[in-house]
Amino acid sequence: MQEDQRVFDVAIVGGGIGGTMLGTVLARHGVRVLLLEGSGHPRFAIGESTVPETTFGLRVLARRYDVPEIEHLATNAALRRHVSSNCGVKRNFGFVYHREGEPTRPDECTQYPTWGPPLGPDSHYFRQDVDAYMFHVAVSYGVTAYTHTMVDDVKFEEDGATLVTRDRGSFRASYVVDAGGMRAMLPERLGLRQEPPYRTRSRTIFTHMVGVRPFDAVSPPREQHRMPSPFSQGTLHHMFQGGWLWVIPFDNQSTSTSELCSVGLNLDLDRYPRPDDVSAEEEFWRHVRRFPSVARQFERARAVRPYVSTDRTQFASQKVVGDRWCLLPHASDFIDPLFSSGLAVTVMALNALGHRLIDAVRQDDFDTARFAYLDHWTKRMFRFYDDLVSCSYIAFDDFDLWNAWNRVWTLTTLYGTNAQNQAAVTYEKTHDPACFDILEMPPYRGLRGMDNPWVERMFDQSRDAVLAYRAGELTKEKTIARIYEVLGESGLVPSVWGTLDPGNRCPSGVFTLWPLMKILLWGKYRSPRHVRGSYFTGGARLVGKEAVQAYTSELRAGSSLVHQTVRDMWLNWNRDWARRPAPRK
Ligand SMILES: Cc1cc2nc3c(=O)[nH]c(=O)nc-3n(C[C@H](O)[C@H](O)[C@H](O)COP(=O)(O)OP(=O)(O)OC[C@H]3O[C@@H](n4cnc5c(N)ncnc54)[C@H](O)[C@@H]3O)c2cc1C
């Protein structure tokens, strides 16, 4: 290898979903990128359930940096057509409460639907396919990528860094991004790992299975539970005191080619310390058998890969950026799989890091201060998720408490996604990527509306009530009453939502076109002053336009496939190869 083939602007350690997306974005804008992945593709990865802020963030990333291939991950229709038919659909977040030894009660469940087309629904990523797809996209944009290349060390000098690989020699780069996930190398080398400063203390046992039945086949009938979307069409959370279990099916859409279902048991570490004398598999099934409705769902299930059992799931680093390096979020910290925050925080960081690195390379100025925003907002989001998750584990004590606390989460989802939508609406009018800069200005920074003082106050006051309950300072009834009071006083709840009615267990309603219009109209004309003008200022036109585009692209894909099949019956020659877009270097 020639010496100049070993020198790059940015080196990315780790070729998972985060590293490959960052590499693609940078290469699209002329940065010389080296991507080093220790294993190969496809390879197993965890982090499968998306949330609206992940998919909206992906749409922003694709448009801001002009990489349409990233947008294929943003809706389920595009994902299964362009990326993999092994992925599942997520039309809802379903939460079902369980008591030991009892079948689930029909009125002890809640639901939050994801957006309908054109902006949804969300997806269950079969990560090995999604990550392999992104790896190939990165290569097609000009990233120099090597698989099976483990980076063992990085030595920093004044003008850059030298990356030492196990089998492929050394490389030079002006800047290093560690996208190595939870076992990332830089935090170890630089001594950044610290005892997680988080209240959440949980551990996880997970695997992939076949034979997991759709929960709708064993749950009480729909007339009794009254949830609008089938449980099996989304990410299902079985909740119980001190824990929860995820069910993420990949076989739940009509054209799926997968039989797999991801399952993961999450346990409060203090209530359920990790036993020394029980295998992960045995422990998993012991918990499943405690809850009759869960046991019925799993009666024909078997694992197709080894069970993974973690110690404490939380990890943390002292900081996210330093002199000529930064960590992607999953190399830095993690809280818990609950609420699927990992990819949302990663995409938020990629949006903020991309333009900073492009400018730094162009100006040959990698001053750490340029990247301080990333440090602040990544850490702040992890602190927020720690509050959200730790209070959820407390709320799992009692269904009514969960039913109240869950509403706080749904409201933060509304304001988080709407912030991203604000930028998308402006982009639709101007086609100027600079309009995405507002996402790094108040009140839109971070995720989940956390930068908005009204959302922050509503969240903090509700959290404090739950913590007071845990400390024995408030009764359960007073805690629940306080949460509804805070929600009501915030003025943030759309009048078309049933958030203040405990009997309404899907308080947001659904996000199909008409209910969506009703929320937009409330936001634009009837919401209080602190909402109006900052949120819901537009969107009807955007949604309408995207609906037509989604419909016509489905039609076009259908008719072009029919056309190709008929053609291939009669002709051997074609020019399909000439229609493929040229690599964009
Ligand atoms: C149990 C669990 C469940 C989760 N569930 C969800 C969920 O449902 N939804 C969600 O949004 N998020 C979830 N997450 C978080 C999610 O997994 C991460 O946010 C996401 O995978 C981050 O992607 P990444 O590319 O940064 O890292 P990864 O996907 O971890 O990829 C890191 C890559 O770096 C490579 N690598 C590591 N070290 C080196 C080295 N020294 N040299 C070369 N290569 C290296 C690895 O081989 C790997 O391919 C979950 C996390 C856990 C732990």
XYZ file of C-alpha atoms and ligand atoms in Angstrom:
638
model
C 0.000 0.000 0.000
C 1.373 3.419 -0.968
C 2.101 5.847 1.831
C -0.555 8.413 0.668
C -3.187 5.671 0.858
C -2.586 5.604 4.582
C -3.303 9.288 5.257
C -6.855 10.584 5.809
C -8.760 13.586 7.114
C -11.002 11.588 9.442
C -10.611 8.010 10.680
C -13.704 6.252 12.045
C -13.164 3.254 14.307
C -16.184 0.943 14.003
C -18.305 0.280 10.935
C -21.734 -0.178 12.556
C -24.765 1.936 11.714
C -23.298 5.076 13.328
C -19.803 4.871 11.844
C -21.028 4.059 8.341
C -23.566 6.894 8.306
C -21.006 9.405 9.512
C -18.476 8.162 6.936
C -21.031 8.521 4.138
C -22.040 12.048 5.148
C -18.411 13.204 5.352
C -17.335 11.551 2.091
C -20.344 13.111 0.317
C -18.809 16.499 1.167
C -15.289 15.752 0.023
C -13.726 14.571 3.291
C -11.173 11.742 2.928
C -12.569 9.125 5.287
C -11.051 5.896 6.607
C -13.491 3.414 8.171
C -12.098 0.460 10.112
C -14.412 -2.336 11.235
C -13.111 -5.095 13.491
C -15.560 -7.762 12.314
C -17.217 -8.266 8.903
C -20.618 -7.608 7.347
C -23.180 -8.968 7.876
C -22.715 -9.320 11.639
C -25.142 -9.407 14.565
C -25.895 -6.100 16.288
C -28.414 -5.069 18.921
C -30.477 -1.833 18.762
C -33.412 -2.816 16.591
C -36.415 -0.687 17.467
C -36.725 2.832 16.052
C -38.781 5.711 17.463
C -40.244 8.704 15.611
C -37.290 10.880 16.640
C -34.904 8.331 15.108
C -36.685 8.186 11.788
C -37.381 11.937 11.636
C -33.715 12.517 12.522
C -32.660 10.180 9.710
C -34.773 12.161 7.267
C -33.065 15.340 8.445
C -29.626 13.701 8.089
C -30.405 12.513 4.549
C -31.637 15.926 3.379
C -29.201 18.094 5.249
C -26.207 16.223 3.836
C -27.807 15.147 0.531
C -27.543 11.392 1.022
C -30.910 9.970 -0.161
C -29.835 6.408 0.678
C -30.071 7.257 4.405
C -33.708 8.265 3.941
C -34.471 4.666 2.948
C -34.129 3.822 6.643
C -36.702 6.443 7.619
C -39.963 4.717 6.682
C -40.882 1.063 6.768
C -42.026 0.978 3.116
C -38.698 2.354 1.844
C -36.738 0.160 4.259
C -38.257 -3.086 3.083
C -38.006 -2.128 -0.604
C -34.459 -0.722 -0.618
C -32.736 -2.298 2.364
C -34.120 -5.615 3.602
C -37.336 -7.613 3.647
C -36.051 -9.166 6.902
C -37.056 -6.052 8.865
C -40.313 -5.732 10.802
C -42.824 -2.928 11.113
C -43.449 -0.853 14.247
C -46.906 0.653 14.173
C -47.065 1.169 17.913
C -45.372 1.057 21.285
C -47.476 -1.419 23.297
C -47.163 -1.734 27.096
C -48.892 -4.634 28.857
C -48.828 -4.962 32.636
C -48.399 -8.364 34.340
C -48.921 -9.672 37.875
C -47.223 -12.863 38.952
C -49.411 -15.960 38.459
C -52.309 -14.024 36.863
C -53.339 -13.628 33.219
C -53.019 -10.025 32.084
C -56.057 -7.809 32.772
C -57.626 -6.282 29.646
C -57.603 -2.739 31.044
C -53.969 -2.830 32.172
C -52.252 -1.859 28.957
C -51.295 1.388 27.211
C -50.337 2.204 23.670
C -48.663 4.959 21.684
C -49.047 4.524 17.920
C -46.241 5.618 15.586
C -46.989 7.857 12.602
C -48.869 6.403 9.639
C -47.598 6.937 6.077
C -46.163 9.060 4.578
C -43.895 9.940 7.545
C -44.144 6.512 9.216
C -44.562 3.838 10.315
C -41.429 3.057 12.297
C -39.404 -0.129 11.901
C -37.743 -3.062 13.564
C -34.283 -3.039 12.027
C -32.749 -6.432 11.391
C -29.455 -4.788 12.174
C -27.117 -7.117 10.345
C -28.883 -6.241 7.068
C -29.267 -2.547 7.837
C -25.631 -2.133 8.897
C -24.361 -4.098 5.868
C -26.487 -1.895 3.598
C -25.035 1.269 5.167
C -21.510 -0.139 4.868
C -21.997 -0.561 1.102
C -23.513 2.914 0.827
C -20.440 4.335 2.614
C -18.113 2.564 0.155
C -20.168 3.794 -2.830
C -19.696 7.387 -1.622
C -15.926 6.992 -1.585
C -15.156 5.973 2.005
C -11.991 3.846 2.235
C -13.271 0.950 4.330
C -11.703 -2.199 5.685
C -13.535 -4.983 7.500
C -11.807 -7.492 9.812
C -9.464 -4.699 10.823
C -9.323 -4.219 14.568
C -7.850 -0.951 15.831
C -5.734 -1.725 18.879
C -4.402 1.711 19.692
C -4.402 5.385 18.721
C -1.484 7.703 19.367
C -2.255 11.398 19.311
C 0.277 13.938 18.105
C -0.011 17.690 17.684
C -1.172 17.553 14.048
C -3.174 14.328 14.056
C -3.260 10.727 15.156
C -1.766 7.369 14.237
C -4.118 4.394 14.346
C -2.464 1.061 14.991
C -4.392 -1.931 13.619
C -3.898 -5.557 14.546
C -3.135 -6.899 11.040
C -3.113 -4.012 8.589
C -0.373 -1.708 9.821
C -0.849 1.943 10.769
C -2.893 4.807 9.342
C -2.707 8.574 9.864
C -5.672 10.895 10.252
C -6.214 14.491 11.314
C -9.168 13.495 13.514
C -10.478 10.253 15.040
C -14.116 9.336 15.714
C -14.668 6.281 17.881
C -17.878 4.593 16.694
C -16.970 1.334 18.387
C -20.093 0.985 20.551
C -20.038 -0.269 24.130
C -16.650 -1.978 23.751
C -15.062 1.057 22.104
C -11.312 1.321 22.285
C -10.688 5.042 22.924
C -12.538 5.309 26.257
C -10.361 2.456 27.543
C -7.112 3.827 26.126
C -7.759 7.353 27.393
C -9.057 6.170 30.776
C -12.462 7.795 30.212
C -14.712 5.067 31.578
C -16.294 5.918 34.917
C -18.836 4.442 37.298
C -22.153 5.351 35.610
C -23.508 8.435 37.409
C -27.041 7.208 36.711
C -29.989 6.280 38.904
C -30.995 3.488 36.512
C -29.487 0.163 37.572
C -30.565 -2.652 35.271
C -29.221 -5.672 33.443
C -30.366 -7.424 30.280
C -30.705 -10.964 28.853
C -31.436 -11.043 25.120
C -31.508 -13.307 22.073
C -33.342 -13.916 18.778
C -36.111 -16.530 18.676
C -38.470 -18.290 16.310
C -41.972 -19.415 17.286
C -42.925 -16.360 19.383
C -46.691 -16.031 18.862
C -48.325 -12.692 18.021
C -49.499 -11.384 21.403
C -52.905 -10.681 19.826
C -53.386 -14.462 19.618
C -53.150 -14.853 23.403
C -54.191 -11.436 24.787
C -57.724 -10.491 25.821
C -59.783 -9.584 22.726
C -59.634 -6.097 21.248
C -63.162 -5.199 22.415
C -61.841 -5.585 25.955
C -58.367 -4.008 25.784
C -59.542 -1.255 23.341
C -56.110 -0.450 21.914
C -56.239 0.920 18.352
C -53.290 -1.008 16.857
C -52.560 -4.771 17.073
C -49.890 -5.470 19.717
C -47.983 -7.714 17.327
C -47.618 -4.842 14.829
C -45.291 -2.943 17.082
C -42.672 -3.151 19.823
C -44.307 -4.879 22.761
C -43.176 -4.185 26.323
C -44.306 -6.693 28.955
C -44.009 -4.801 32.263
C -43.881 -6.232 35.772
C -42.571 -5.092 39.141
C -38.831 -4.569 38.784
C -38.525 -5.301 35.082
C -39.785 -5.505 31.540
C -39.386 -7.703 28.505
C -39.179 -6.496 24.891
C -40.728 -8.367 21.972
C -39.547 -7.005 18.614
C -40.888 -9.156 15.766
C -39.255 -9.083 12.337
C -41.952 -11.296 10.808
C -44.863 -8.927 11.363
C -45.321 -7.329 7.959
C -46.993 -9.003 5.023
C -43.901 -9.259 2.786
C -41.423 -10.205 5.514
C -38.915 -12.930 4.685
C -37.993 -13.412 8.343
C -39.311 -15.759 11.012
C -37.268 -14.107 13.742
C -38.271 -12.150 16.811
C -35.893 -10.253 19.075
C -36.587 -10.692 22.791
C -34.896 -9.139 25.789
C -35.510 -9.304 29.510
C -34.492 -6.261 31.569
C -34.252 -6.530 35.322
C -33.710 -4.088 38.150
C -30.234 -5.060 39.319
C -30.975 -4.481 42.989
C -34.232 -6.419 43.013
C -32.841 -9.219 40.823
C -29.056 -9.471 41.299
C -27.331 -11.611 38.683
C -27.264 -15.216 39.982
C -23.989 -17.168 39.795
C -25.507 -20.616 39.517
C -28.187 -20.146 36.836
C -27.584 -19.923 33.075
C -28.915 -16.946 31.112
C -31.352 -19.245 29.320
C -32.702 -20.734 32.524
C -33.078 -17.343 34.154
C -34.894 -15.979 31.097
C -37.452 -18.819 31.128
C -37.941 -18.625 34.903
C -39.190 -15.063 34.484
C -41.319 -15.897 31.431
C -43.078 -18.663 33.383
C -43.984 -16.272 36.213
C -46.532 -14.524 33.967
C -49.175 -16.785 32.360
C -49.965 -14.533 29.363
C -46.268 -14.143 28.542
C -45.745 -17.885 28.974
C -48.533 -18.556 26.450
C -46.956 -16.187 23.939
C -43.629 -18.012 24.330
C -44.898 -21.613 24.605
C -43.607 -22.543 21.111
C -40.594 -20.223 21.128
C -36.955 -21.269 20.946
C -33.757 -19.275 20.674
C -31.756 -19.448 17.444
C -28.619 -17.799 18.835
C -26.916 -17.835 22.215
C -28.482 -15.858 25.064
C -26.453 -12.804 26.030
C -26.551 -11.829 29.690
C -25.056 -8.470 30.638
C -23.792 -7.107 33.913
C -25.060 -3.596 34.640
C -26.374 -2.311 31.283
C -25.398 1.295 32.045
C -21.938 2.542 31.167
C -20.491 6.037 30.966
C -17.508 8.123 29.926
C -16.213 11.261 31.532
C -16.503 13.208 28.278
C -17.527 12.838 24.671
C -14.964 15.048 22.886
C -11.284 15.809 23.328
C -8.255 17.000 21.423
C -8.661 15.576 17.879
C -11.151 12.909 18.909
C -14.772 12.351 19.721
C -16.988 9.424 20.698
C -20.302 8.575 19.077
C -22.961 8.270 21.780
C -22.920 4.472 22.056
C -19.161 4.533 22.569
C -19.696 7.011 25.374
C -22.757 6.131 27.491
C -25.852 3.956 27.553
C -28.872 3.817 29.854
C -31.323 1.022 29.007
C -33.164 -0.302 25.940
C -36.457 1.100 27.288
C -37.835 3.793 24.926
C -35.271 2.825 22.254
C -33.147 5.899 22.857
C -29.825 4.607 21.463
C -30.333 5.225 17.774
C -32.230 8.498 18.358
C -29.303 9.955 20.332
C -26.839 8.599 17.749
C -28.699 10.257 14.857
C -28.956 13.525 16.801
C -25.165 13.429 17.311
C -24.499 12.604 13.647
C -26.542 15.610 12.546
C -24.514 17.873 14.818
C -21.127 16.280 14.151
C -21.327 16.117 10.337
C -21.144 19.836 9.544
C -18.662 20.503 12.353
C -16.241 17.955 10.948
C -16.728 19.072 7.333
C -15.909 22.669 8.359
C -13.003 21.566 10.553
C -11.428 19.646 7.650
C -11.960 22.519 5.198
C -10.416 25.027 7.604
C -7.848 22.598 9.012
C -8.939 23.640 12.486
C -9.906 20.880 14.921
C -10.139 23.021 18.027
C -12.012 21.062 20.739
C -14.279 24.070 21.382
C -15.898 23.479 17.968
C -17.239 20.169 19.250
C -18.354 21.292 22.728
C -22.011 21.336 21.622
C -21.808 17.584 21.087
C -20.414 16.954 24.530
C -23.105 19.053 26.203
C -26.140 17.695 24.352
C -25.100 14.055 24.256
C -24.562 14.057 28.014
C -27.731 16.019 28.624
C -29.787 13.518 26.642
C -28.326 10.607 28.592
C -29.238 12.363 31.846
C -32.751 12.894 30.545
C -33.124 9.234 29.557
C -31.784 8.203 32.941
C -34.610 10.174 34.591
C -37.181 8.801 32.167
C -36.093 5.166 32.517
C -35.391 5.108 36.252
C -38.832 6.628 36.950
C -40.370 4.021 34.635
C -38.833 1.193 36.667
C -40.377 2.842 39.747
C -43.727 3.192 37.948
C -43.682 -0.530 37.074
C -44.665 -1.006 40.744
C -48.266 -0.250 39.887
C -50.300 -0.002 36.677
C -52.059 3.258 37.588
C -48.722 4.907 38.322
C -47.366 3.708 34.970
C -50.565 4.900 33.266
C -49.850 8.412 34.576
C -46.050 8.524 34.054
C -46.348 7.103 30.546
C -48.235 10.262 29.518
C -45.218 12.408 30.368
C -43.157 10.361 27.916
C -45.772 10.602 25.125
C -45.872 14.385 25.450
C -42.089 14.712 25.177
C -42.261 12.549 22.040
C -44.745 14.969 20.475
C -42.535 18.020 21.048
C -39.338 16.220 20.060
C -40.667 15.047 16.711
C -42.386 18.342 16.059
C -39.100 20.211 16.445
C -37.592 18.098 13.674
C -40.713 18.611 11.615
C -40.388 22.395 11.945
C -37.034 22.190 10.150
C -38.402 19.786 7.542
C -41.309 22.132 6.761
C -38.928 25.037 6.132
C -36.687 22.812 4.021
C -39.668 21.763 1.925
C -40.256 25.440 1.091
C -36.649 26.574 0.599
C -34.583 23.461 -0.188
C -31.816 25.195 1.724
C -29.945 22.776 4.060
C -29.095 25.765 6.279
C -32.672 25.644 7.609
C -31.650 22.598 9.651
C -29.445 24.911 11.735
C -32.506 25.756 13.847
C -32.244 22.284 15.381
C -29.156 23.552 17.177
C -30.909 26.666 18.474
C -33.355 27.119 21.380
C -35.936 25.692 21.900
C -35.167 22.780 19.555
C -31.778 21.480 20.745
C -31.380 17.900 21.860
C -34.348 15.549 21.773
C -37.824 15.251 23.277
C -38.428 18.976 23.588
C -35.924 19.125 26.465
C -34.646 22.522 25.378
C -38.092 24.043 25.794
C -38.506 25.473 29.327
C -42.201 24.477 29.462
C -41.497 20.872 28.497
C -38.532 20.750 30.848
C -40.592 22.063 33.770
C -43.438 19.618 33.075
C -40.942 16.756 32.925
C -38.934 17.761 35.995
C -42.002 18.286 38.186
C -43.472 14.907 37.176
C -40.123 13.205 37.759
C -39.829 14.809 41.187
C -43.256 13.441 42.106
C -42.202 9.897 41.163
C -38.951 10.253 43.101
C -40.880 11.521 46.121
C -43.064 8.405 45.866
C -39.955 6.238 45.799
C -38.600 8.061 48.873
C -41.878 7.407 50.691
C -42.728 11.119 50.794
C -45.836 10.852 48.594
C -48.482 8.151 48.470
C -49.160 6.473 45.165
C -52.504 8.283 44.850
C -50.944 11.698 45.525
C -48.144 11.007 43.049
C -50.602 10.129 40.309
C -52.745 13.175 41.089
C -49.650 15.399 40.994
C -48.597 14.084 37.557
C -52.037 14.805 36.057
C -51.996 18.237 37.694
C -48.567 19.043 36.198
C -49.650 17.794 32.772
C -52.778 19.937 32.893
C -50.970 23.079 34.063
C -48.291 22.776 31.387
C -50.641 23.803 28.577
C -48.694 21.417 26.362
C -51.401 18.782 25.949
C -53.279 19.068 22.638
C -56.996 19.468 23.339
C -57.610 16.596 20.898
C -55.593 14.221 23.103
C -57.043 12.311 26.048
C -53.944 12.797 28.200
C -55.827 14.135 31.214
C -58.315 11.242 31.244
C -56.820 8.218 33.066
C -59.478 6.003 31.431
C -58.054 6.797 27.996
C -55.088 4.412 27.765
C -54.053 5.498 24.272
C -54.181 9.201 25.058
C -52.542 10.416 21.857
C -54.995 8.590 19.591
C -53.598 7.458 16.262
C -51.391 9.357 13.804
C -53.226 8.748 10.579
C -53.839 11.732 8.284
C -57.027 13.182 9.773
C -56.048 13.000 13.481
C -52.674 14.441 12.474
C -54.410 17.400 10.836
C -56.398 17.937 14.038
C -53.192 18.138 16.107
C -51.658 20.549 13.593
C -54.761 22.737 13.661
C -54.771 22.775 17.480
C -51.079 23.687 17.498
C -51.437 26.393 14.910
C -54.620 28.105 16.064
C -55.676 27.012 19.548
C -52.582 26.127 21.538
C -51.239 28.506 24.238
C -48.781 31.243 23.327
C -45.725 29.248 24.425
C -46.587 26.541 21.877
C -48.009 28.557 19.005
C -45.368 30.021 16.744
C -42.636 27.635 17.881
C -44.375 24.367 16.980
C -47.030 23.230 14.523
C -46.481 26.302 12.330
C -46.961 24.247 9.197
C -46.855 20.686 8.078
C -50.156 20.052 6.308
C -48.587 20.856 2.944
C -45.501 18.785 3.728
C -47.543 15.784 4.812
C -49.807 16.108 1.763
C -46.865 16.327 -0.617
C -45.078 13.394 1.007
C -48.288 11.336 0.910
C -48.541 11.824 -2.863
C -44.820 11.007 -3.263
C -45.113 7.860 -1.137
C -48.145 6.705 -3.096
C -46.602 7.333 -6.525
C -43.266 5.747 -5.593
C -45.112 2.573 -4.473
C -47.039 2.631 -7.772
C -43.884 3.252 -9.810
C -42.006 0.448 -8.052
C -44.930 -1.920 -8.638
C -45.336 -1.055 -12.305
C -41.594 -1.115 -13.040
C -41.317 -4.612 -11.540
C -44.293 -5.818 -13.609
C -42.749 -4.227 -16.668
C -39.376 -5.901 -16.029
C -40.941 -9.326 -15.539
C -42.881 -9.129 -18.803
C -39.816 -7.813 -20.622
C -37.587 -10.591 -19.268
C -40.045 -13.182 -20.539
C -39.341 -12.025 -24.099
C -35.972 -10.316 -24.178
C -32.535 -11.108 -22.860
C -30.940 -7.707 -23.341
C -31.618 -4.717 -21.117
C -30.126 -1.391 -20.100
C -30.904 -1.666 -16.373
C -27.209 -1.211 -15.635
C -27.241 2.244 -17.252
C -30.078 3.430 -15.014
C -28.181 2.866 -11.806
C -26.950 6.148 -10.330
C -23.224 6.726 -10.755
C -21.171 6.596 -7.551
C -21.066 10.070 -5.994
C -17.508 10.786 -5.041
C -29.319 -4.510 25.098
C -29.424 -3.292 24.209
C -30.608 -3.056 23.518
C -30.718 -1.926 22.715
N -31.910 -1.673 22.062
C -32.049 -0.552 21.328
C -33.253 -0.276 20.632
O -34.217 -1.046 20.650
N -33.327 0.873 19.909
C -32.287 1.748 19.833
O -32.423 2.801 19.209
N -31.115 1.479 20.447
C -30.970 0.367 21.180
N -29.766 0.093 21.770
C -28.637 0.993 21.496
C -28.030 0.655 20.116
O -27.520 -0.652 20.182
C -26.921 1.627 19.750
O -27.390 2.945 19.865
C -26.439 1.438 18.324
O -26.127 0.111 18.056
C -25.219 2.316 18.095
O -24.649 2.056 16.832
P -23.088 2.226 16.614
O -22.831 2.018 15.161
O -22.630 3.495 17.224
O -22.414 1.056 17.472
P -22.463 -0.520 17.231
O -23.693 -0.907 16.525
O -22.195 -1.139 18.558
O -21.239 -0.805 16.266
C -19.911 -0.692 16.731
C -18.989 -1.364 15.724
O -17.642 -1.042 16.049
C -16.818 -2.174 15.873
N -15.642 -2.005 16.735
C -15.617 -1.892 18.087
N -14.342 -1.705 18.515
C -13.553 -1.701 17.410
C -12.145 -1.553 17.191
N -11.301 -1.366 18.215
N -11.678 -1.597 15.916
C -12.521 -1.775 14.869
N -13.860 -1.928 15.022
C -14.368 -1.878 16.268
C -17.706 -3.345 16.285
O -17.281 -4.539 15.678
C -19.086 -2.888 15.763
O -19.342 -3.373 14.456
C -29.626 -1.038 22.574
C -28.427 -1.304 23.249
C -28.334 -2.403 24.072
C -27.049 -2.641 24.798
